[in-house]
Each structure stands twice: as C-alpha cells, then as structure tokens.
PDB file of C-alpha atoms in Angstrom:
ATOM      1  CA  UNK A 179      18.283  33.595 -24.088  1.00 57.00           C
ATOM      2  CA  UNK A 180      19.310  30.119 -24.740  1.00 55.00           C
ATOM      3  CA  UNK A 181      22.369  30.377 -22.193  1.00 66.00           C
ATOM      4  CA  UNK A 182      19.045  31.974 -20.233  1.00 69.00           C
ATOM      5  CA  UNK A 183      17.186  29.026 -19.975  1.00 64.00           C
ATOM      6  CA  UNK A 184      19.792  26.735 -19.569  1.00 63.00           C
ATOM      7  CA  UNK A 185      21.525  28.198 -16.303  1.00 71.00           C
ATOM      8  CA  UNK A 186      18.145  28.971 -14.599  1.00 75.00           C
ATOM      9  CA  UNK A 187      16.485  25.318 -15.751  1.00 76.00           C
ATOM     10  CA  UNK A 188      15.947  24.235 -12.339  1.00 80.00           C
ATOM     11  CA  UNK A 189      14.027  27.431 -10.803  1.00 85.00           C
ATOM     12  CA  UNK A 190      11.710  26.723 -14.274  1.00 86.00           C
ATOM     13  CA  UNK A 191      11.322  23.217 -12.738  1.00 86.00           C
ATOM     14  CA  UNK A 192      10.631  24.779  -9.286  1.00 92.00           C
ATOM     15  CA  UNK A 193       8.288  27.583 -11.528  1.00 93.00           C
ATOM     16  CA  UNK A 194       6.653  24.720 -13.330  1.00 93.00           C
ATOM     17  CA  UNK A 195       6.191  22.381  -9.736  1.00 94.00           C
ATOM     18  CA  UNK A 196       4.069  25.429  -7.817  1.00 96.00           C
ATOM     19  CA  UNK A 197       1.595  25.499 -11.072  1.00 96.00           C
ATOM     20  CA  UNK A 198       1.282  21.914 -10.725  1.00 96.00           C
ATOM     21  CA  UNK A 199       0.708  22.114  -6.824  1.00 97.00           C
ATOM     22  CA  UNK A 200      -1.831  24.615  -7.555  1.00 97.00           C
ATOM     23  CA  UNK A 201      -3.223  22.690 -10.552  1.00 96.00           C
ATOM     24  CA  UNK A 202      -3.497  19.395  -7.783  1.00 97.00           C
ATOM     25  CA  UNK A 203      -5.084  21.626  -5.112  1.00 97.00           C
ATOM     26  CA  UNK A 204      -7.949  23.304  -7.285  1.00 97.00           C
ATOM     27  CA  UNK A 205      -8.341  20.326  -9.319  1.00 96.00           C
ATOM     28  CA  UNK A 206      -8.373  17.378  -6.463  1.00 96.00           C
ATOM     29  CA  UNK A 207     -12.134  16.710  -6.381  1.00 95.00           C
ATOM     30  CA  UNK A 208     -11.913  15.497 -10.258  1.00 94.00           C
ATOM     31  CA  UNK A 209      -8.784  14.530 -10.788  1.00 94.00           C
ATOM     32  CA  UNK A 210      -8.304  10.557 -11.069  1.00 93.00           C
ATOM     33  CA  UNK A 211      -6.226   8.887  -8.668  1.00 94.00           C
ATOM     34  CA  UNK A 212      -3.571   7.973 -11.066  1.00 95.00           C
ATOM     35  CA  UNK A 213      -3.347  12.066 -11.904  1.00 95.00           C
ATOM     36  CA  UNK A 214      -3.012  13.135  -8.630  1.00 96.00           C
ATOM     37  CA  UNK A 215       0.125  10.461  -8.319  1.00 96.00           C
ATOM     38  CA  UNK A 216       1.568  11.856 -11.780  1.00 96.00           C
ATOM     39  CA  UNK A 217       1.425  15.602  -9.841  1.00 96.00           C
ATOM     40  CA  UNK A 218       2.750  14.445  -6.234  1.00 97.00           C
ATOM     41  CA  UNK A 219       5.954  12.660  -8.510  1.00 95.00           C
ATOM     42  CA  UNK A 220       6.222  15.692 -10.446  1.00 95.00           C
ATOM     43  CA  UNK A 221       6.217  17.881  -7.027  1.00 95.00           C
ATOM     44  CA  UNK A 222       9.090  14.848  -5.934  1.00 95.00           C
ATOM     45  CA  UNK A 223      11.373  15.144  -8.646  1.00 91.00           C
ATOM     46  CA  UNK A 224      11.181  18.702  -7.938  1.00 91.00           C
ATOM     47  CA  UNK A 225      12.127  18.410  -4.316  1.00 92.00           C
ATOM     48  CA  UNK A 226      14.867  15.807  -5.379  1.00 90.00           C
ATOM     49  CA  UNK A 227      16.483  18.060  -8.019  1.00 85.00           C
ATOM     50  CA  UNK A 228      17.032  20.889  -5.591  1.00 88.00           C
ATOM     51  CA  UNK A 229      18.441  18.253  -2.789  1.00 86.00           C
ATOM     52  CA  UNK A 230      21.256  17.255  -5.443  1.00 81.00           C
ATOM     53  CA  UNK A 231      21.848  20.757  -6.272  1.00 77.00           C
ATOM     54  CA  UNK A 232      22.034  21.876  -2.722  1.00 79.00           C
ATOM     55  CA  UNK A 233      24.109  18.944  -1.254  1.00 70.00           C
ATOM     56  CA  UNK A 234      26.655  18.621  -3.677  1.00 63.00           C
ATOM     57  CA  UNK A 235      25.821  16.029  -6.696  1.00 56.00           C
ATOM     58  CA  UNK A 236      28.388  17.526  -8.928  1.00 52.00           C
ATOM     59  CA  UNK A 237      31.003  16.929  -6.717  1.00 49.00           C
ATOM     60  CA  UNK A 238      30.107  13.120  -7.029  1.00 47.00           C
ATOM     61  CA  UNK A 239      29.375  13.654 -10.432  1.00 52.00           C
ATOM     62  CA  UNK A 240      33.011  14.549 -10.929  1.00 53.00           C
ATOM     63  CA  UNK A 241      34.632  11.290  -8.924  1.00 52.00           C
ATOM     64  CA  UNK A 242      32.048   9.070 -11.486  1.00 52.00           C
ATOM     65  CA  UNK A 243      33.469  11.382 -14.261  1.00 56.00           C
ATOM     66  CA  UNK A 244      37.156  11.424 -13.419  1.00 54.00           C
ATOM     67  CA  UNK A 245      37.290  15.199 -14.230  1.00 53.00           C
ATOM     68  CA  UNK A 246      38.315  17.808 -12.173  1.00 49.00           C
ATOM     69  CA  UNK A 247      34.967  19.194 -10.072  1.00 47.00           C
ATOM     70  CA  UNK A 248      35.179  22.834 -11.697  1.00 51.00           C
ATOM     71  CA  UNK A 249      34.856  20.849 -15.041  1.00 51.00           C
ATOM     72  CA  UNK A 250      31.816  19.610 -14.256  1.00 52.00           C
ATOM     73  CA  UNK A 251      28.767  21.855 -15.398  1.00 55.00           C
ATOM     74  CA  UNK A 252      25.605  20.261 -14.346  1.00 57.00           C
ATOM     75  CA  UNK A 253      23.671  23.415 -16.149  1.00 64.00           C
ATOM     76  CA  UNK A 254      23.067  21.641 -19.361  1.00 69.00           C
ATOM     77  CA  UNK A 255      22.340  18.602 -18.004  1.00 65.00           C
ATOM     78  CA  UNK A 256      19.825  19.991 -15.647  1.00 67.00           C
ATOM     79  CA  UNK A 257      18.117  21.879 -18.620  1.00 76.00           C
ATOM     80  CA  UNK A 258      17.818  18.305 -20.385  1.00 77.00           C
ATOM     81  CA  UNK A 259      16.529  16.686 -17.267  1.00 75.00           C
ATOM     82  CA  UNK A 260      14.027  19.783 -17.166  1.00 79.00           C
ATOM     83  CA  UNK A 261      13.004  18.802 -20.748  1.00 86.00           C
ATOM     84  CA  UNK A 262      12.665  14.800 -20.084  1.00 87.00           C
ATOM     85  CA  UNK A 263      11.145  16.126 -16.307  1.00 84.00           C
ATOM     86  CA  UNK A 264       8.290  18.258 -18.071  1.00 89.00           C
ATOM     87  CA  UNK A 265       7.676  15.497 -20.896  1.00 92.00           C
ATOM     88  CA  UNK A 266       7.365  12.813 -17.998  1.00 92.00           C
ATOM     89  CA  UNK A 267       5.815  14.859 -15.419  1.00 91.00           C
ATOM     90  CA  UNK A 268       3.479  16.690 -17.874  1.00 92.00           C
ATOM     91  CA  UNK A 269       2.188  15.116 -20.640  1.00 95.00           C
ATOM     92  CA  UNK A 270       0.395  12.503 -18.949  1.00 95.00           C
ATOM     93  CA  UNK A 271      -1.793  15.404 -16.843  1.00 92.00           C
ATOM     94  CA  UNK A 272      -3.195  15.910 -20.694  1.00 93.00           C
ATOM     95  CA  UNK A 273      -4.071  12.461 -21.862  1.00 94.00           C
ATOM     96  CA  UNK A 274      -5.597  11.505 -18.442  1.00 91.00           C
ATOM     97  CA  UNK A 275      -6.880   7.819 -20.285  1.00 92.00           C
ATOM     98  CA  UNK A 276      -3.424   7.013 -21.592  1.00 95.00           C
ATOM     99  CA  UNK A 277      -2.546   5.006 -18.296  1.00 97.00           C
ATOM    100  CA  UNK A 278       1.129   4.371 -19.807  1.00 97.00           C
ATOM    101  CA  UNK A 279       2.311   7.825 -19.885  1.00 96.00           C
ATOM    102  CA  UNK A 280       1.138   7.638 -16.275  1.00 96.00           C
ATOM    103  CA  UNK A 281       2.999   4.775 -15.461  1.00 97.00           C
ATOM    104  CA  UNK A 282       5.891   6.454 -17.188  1.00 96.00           C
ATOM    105  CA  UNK A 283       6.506   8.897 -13.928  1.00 95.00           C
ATOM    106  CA  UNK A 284       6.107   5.619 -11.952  1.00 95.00           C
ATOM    107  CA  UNK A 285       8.798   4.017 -13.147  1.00 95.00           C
ATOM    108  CA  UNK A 286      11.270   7.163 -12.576  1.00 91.00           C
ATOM    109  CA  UNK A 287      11.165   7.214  -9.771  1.00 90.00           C
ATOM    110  CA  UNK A 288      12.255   3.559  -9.049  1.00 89.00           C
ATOM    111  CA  UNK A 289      15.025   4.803 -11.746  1.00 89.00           C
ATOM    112  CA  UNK A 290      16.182   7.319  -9.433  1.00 87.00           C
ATOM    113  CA  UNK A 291      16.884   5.274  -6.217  1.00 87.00           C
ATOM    114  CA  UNK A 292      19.077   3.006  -8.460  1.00 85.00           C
ATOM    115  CA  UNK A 293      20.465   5.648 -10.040  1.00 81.00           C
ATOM    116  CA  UNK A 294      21.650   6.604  -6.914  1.00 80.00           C
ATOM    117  CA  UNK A 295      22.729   3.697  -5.840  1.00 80.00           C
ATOM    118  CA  UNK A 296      24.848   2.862  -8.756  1.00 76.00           C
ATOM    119  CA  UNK A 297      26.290   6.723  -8.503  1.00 73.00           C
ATOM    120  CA  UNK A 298      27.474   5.961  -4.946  1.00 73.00           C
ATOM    121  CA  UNK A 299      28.829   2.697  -5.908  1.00 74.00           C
ATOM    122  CA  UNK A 300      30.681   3.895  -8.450  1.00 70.00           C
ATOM    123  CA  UNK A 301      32.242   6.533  -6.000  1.00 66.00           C
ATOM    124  CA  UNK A 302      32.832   4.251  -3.377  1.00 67.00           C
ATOM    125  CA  UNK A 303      34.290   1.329  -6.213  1.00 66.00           C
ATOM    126  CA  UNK A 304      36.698   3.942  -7.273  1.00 59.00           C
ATOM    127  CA  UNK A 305      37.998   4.620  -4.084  1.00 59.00           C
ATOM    128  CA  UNK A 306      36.853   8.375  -5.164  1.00 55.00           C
ATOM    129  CA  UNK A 307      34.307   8.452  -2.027  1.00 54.00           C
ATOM    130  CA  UNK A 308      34.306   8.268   1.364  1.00 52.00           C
ATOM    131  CA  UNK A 309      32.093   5.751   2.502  1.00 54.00           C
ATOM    132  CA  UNK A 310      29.741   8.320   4.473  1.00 57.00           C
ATOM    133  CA  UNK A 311      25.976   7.690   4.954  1.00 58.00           C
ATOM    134  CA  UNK A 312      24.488  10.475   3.037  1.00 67.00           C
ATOM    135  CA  UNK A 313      24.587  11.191  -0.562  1.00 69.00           C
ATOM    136  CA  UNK A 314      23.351  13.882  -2.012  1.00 73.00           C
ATOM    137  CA  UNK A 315      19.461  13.391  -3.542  1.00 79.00           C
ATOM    138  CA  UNK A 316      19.458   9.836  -1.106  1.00 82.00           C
ATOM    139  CA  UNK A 317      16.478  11.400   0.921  1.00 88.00           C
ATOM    140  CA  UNK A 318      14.018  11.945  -2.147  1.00 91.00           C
ATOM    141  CA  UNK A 319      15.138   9.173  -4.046  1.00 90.00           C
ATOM    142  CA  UNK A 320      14.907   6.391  -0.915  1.00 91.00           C
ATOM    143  CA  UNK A 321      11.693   7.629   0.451  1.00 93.00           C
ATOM    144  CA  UNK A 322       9.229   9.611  -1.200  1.00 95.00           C
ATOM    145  CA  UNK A 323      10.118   8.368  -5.377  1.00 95.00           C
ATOM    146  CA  UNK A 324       9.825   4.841  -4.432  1.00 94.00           C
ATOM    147  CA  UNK A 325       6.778   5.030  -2.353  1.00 96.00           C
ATOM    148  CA  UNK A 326       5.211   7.090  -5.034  1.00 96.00           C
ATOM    149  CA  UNK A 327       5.973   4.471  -7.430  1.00 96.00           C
ATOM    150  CA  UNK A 328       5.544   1.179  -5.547  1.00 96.00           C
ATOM    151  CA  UNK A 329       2.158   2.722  -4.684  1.00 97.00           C
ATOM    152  CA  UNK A 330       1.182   3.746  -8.569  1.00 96.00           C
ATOM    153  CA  UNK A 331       2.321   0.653  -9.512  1.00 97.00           C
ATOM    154  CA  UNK A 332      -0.040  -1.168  -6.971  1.00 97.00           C
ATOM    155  CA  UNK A 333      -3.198   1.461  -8.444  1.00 97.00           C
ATOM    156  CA  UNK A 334      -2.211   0.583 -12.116  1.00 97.00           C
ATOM    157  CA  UNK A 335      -2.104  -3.112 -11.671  1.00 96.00           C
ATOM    158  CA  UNK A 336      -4.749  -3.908  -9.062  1.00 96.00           C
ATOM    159  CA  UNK A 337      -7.307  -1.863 -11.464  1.00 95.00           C
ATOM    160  CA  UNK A 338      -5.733  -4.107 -14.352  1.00 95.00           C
ATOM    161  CA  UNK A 339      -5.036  -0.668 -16.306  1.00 96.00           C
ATOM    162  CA  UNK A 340      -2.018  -1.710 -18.476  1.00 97.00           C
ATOM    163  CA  UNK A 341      -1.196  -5.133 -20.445  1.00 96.00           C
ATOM    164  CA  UNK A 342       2.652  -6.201 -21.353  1.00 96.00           C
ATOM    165  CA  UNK A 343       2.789  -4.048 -24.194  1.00 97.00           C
ATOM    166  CA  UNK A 344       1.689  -0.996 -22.359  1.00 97.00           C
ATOM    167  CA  UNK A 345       4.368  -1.082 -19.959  1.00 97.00           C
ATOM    168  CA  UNK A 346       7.152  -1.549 -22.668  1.00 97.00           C
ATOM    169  CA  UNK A 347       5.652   1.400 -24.384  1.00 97.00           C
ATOM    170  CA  UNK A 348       5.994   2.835 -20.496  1.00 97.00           C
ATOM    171  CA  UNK A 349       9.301   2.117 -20.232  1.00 96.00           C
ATOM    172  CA  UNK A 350      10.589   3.199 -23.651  1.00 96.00           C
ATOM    173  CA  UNK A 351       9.121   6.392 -23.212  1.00 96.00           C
ATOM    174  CA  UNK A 352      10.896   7.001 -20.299  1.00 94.00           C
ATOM    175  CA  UNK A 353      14.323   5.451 -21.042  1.00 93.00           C
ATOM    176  CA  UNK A 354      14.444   7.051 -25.143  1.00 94.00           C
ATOM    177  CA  UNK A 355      14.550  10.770 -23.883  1.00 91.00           C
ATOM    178  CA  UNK A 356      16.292  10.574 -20.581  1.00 88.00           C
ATOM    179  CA  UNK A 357      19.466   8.584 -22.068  1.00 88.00           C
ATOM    180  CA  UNK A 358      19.219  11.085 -24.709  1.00 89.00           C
ATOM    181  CA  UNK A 359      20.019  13.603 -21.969  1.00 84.00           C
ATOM    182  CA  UNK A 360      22.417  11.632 -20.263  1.00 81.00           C
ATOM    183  CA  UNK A 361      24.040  11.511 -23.122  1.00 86.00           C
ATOM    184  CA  UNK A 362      23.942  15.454 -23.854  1.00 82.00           C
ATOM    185  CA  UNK A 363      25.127  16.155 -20.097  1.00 78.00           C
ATOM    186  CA  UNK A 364      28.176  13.536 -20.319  1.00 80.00           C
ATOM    187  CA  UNK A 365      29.282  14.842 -24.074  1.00 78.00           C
ATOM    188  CA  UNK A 366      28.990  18.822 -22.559  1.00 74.00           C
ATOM    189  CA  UNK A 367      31.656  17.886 -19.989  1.00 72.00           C
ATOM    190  CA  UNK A 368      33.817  16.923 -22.933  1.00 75.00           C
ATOM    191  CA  UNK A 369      33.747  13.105 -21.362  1.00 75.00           C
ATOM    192  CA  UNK A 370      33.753  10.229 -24.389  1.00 79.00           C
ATOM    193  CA  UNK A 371      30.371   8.904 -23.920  1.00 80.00           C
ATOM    194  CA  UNK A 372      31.465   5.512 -24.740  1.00 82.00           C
ATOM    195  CA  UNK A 373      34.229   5.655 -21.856  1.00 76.00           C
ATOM    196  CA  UNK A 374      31.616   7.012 -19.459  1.00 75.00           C
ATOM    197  CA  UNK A 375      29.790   4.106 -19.880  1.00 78.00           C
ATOM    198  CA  UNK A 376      32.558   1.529 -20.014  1.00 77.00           C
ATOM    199  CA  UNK A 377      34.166   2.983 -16.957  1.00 70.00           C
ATOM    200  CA  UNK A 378      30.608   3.505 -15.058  1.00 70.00           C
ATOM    201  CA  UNK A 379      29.696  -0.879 -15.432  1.00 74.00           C
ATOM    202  CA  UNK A 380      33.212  -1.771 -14.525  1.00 71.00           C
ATOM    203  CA  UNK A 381      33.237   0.812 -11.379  1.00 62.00           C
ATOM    204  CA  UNK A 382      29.659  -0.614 -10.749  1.00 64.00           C
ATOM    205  CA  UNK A 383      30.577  -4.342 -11.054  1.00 67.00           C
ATOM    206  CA  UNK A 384      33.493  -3.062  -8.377  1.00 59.00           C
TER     207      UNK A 384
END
C-alpha cells in the first residue's frame, strides 16, 4: 500500500485538484477572495507538477544531482511534495480567518519560479545543460504561480491582513515541511544531503 501511494502520488494530487475545482465552483458565491486564490494555486501547482513530470524534470534533476538519470526516482519525492502540497494547498481552505496559512500558498509559488531558476542555473553552471529556452515546469512556474502570488500578495497587504510576525509564521510554515521533503527526496537517491547542498550554492554562484 505504502509503495501504493507513493508511485501514484501525483494522480492523488490530480484526484485531490478536481475536488478542489469542484469545491471553488459550488462554493464561489461565499468563498472569500483570499480562498478562492488558495484553490486557483492549489489547481497551479497541480498543473505545474504534471508539466515537470511530462517534460522531463528528472532528467535535470539528475545533471543537479550528478547521478546517473535511471538513479533518479522522483516517486518519493513527489509523494513528499504531495504531503507539503496538501498541507499548503489545504489547510488554509479550513481556517478561512487565519490569513497566514493563506499567504503560505502565496509565497510558493514565488518559491517555485526561483526554484526553477536556480535548477537551470545549476544545469547550465555545470556545463550539464544545454542552454535551450525551455525547462521543464518554466511555463507554470513563470506565469500563472507568480501572478497568483504577486496578486495575493497585493489582496493580503492592501486589506492590511497580516503584520511582520504573521508573515514569518507564513514563511516558516512553508519552508519547515518542504525542506523536510527536499531533504527526504535527495537522501532516497542515496545523494549526501550535505554535498547536495554544497555542490547546488557553488553550481548556483557559477
């Protein structure tokens, strides 16, 4: 069962996504604005997850990794980004007044697009990548994450919703889990942790 859930993680996603869609549709004339953001992210992540997995984000998973790309096994790590996905994505659709939990799903999906953009570099640093236009996940995560967040981001602070504190709980709550599941995916490749992280800055840095 476990093995179960861990190889089909992103159709639960998917699964998950069309309740939510379905959940925004029936539920529009009620729902607050910043809940209707938290399910059009949650619909985006979706989208971006099965752009990576069709395109071919392992392969550049496995330059950033220096491992071969059959050694690369993106299953666990997609069940863990299911987990930190349903915890962002989720939660915050139940405690409609906690506006940090909203802002949570906000701030992924700025995370994404640098994600990306330190991913590529990386590649590209390495001389592991050609230096093509198109990653894979680049649609989702320059279009669609960042105008989802740039424009909760402009409802949250133009309504004065959060102070300092609020958006460091925000920002913990995001950044606790999902290095937690970096840190799963990395260790199930049998990659050093440690050396994934020194060798992703100095790629980075170039």
């Amino acid at each position: 069962m476990k093995r179960f859930l861990i190889r089909h993680s992103l159709h639960f996603t998917t699964a998950v996504g069309l309740g939510v869609l379905v959940y925004l549709i029936a539920r529009w004339p009620v729902l607050p604005g910043l809940q209707r953001l938290v399910c059009f992210m949650f619909l985006a992540i979706t989208a971006h997850e099965w752009e990576e997995k069709l395109f071919g984000f392992n392969d550049l998973n496995a330059k950033n990794l220096q491992v071969a790309t059959d050694a690369v096994d993106n299953s666990i790590g997609h069940f863990a980004l299911f987990l930190v996905t349903l915890y962002v994505g989720l939660v915050p659709l139940f405690f409609p007044h906690t506006t940090w939990l909203s802002a949570t799903a906000m701030v992924l999906g700025f995370l994404e697009m640098f994600a990306h953009i330190a991913a590529i570099r990386m590649a590209r640093n390495t001389g592991s990548d050609k230096k093509g236009f198109y990653a894979a996940g680049m649609i989702t995560a320059f279009s669609v994450l960042p105008l989802l967040s740039v424009y909760g981001f402009y409802y949250i602070i133009s309504r004065r919703m959060m102070t300092p504190i609020h958006w460091l709980f925000a920002l913990l709550n995001l950044f606790v889990p999902l290095l937690l599941a970096q840190f799963i995916s990395v260790k199930s490749m049998g990659v050093d942790y440690r050396q994934f992280l020194k060798n992703a800055l100095s790629s980075i840095k170039g």
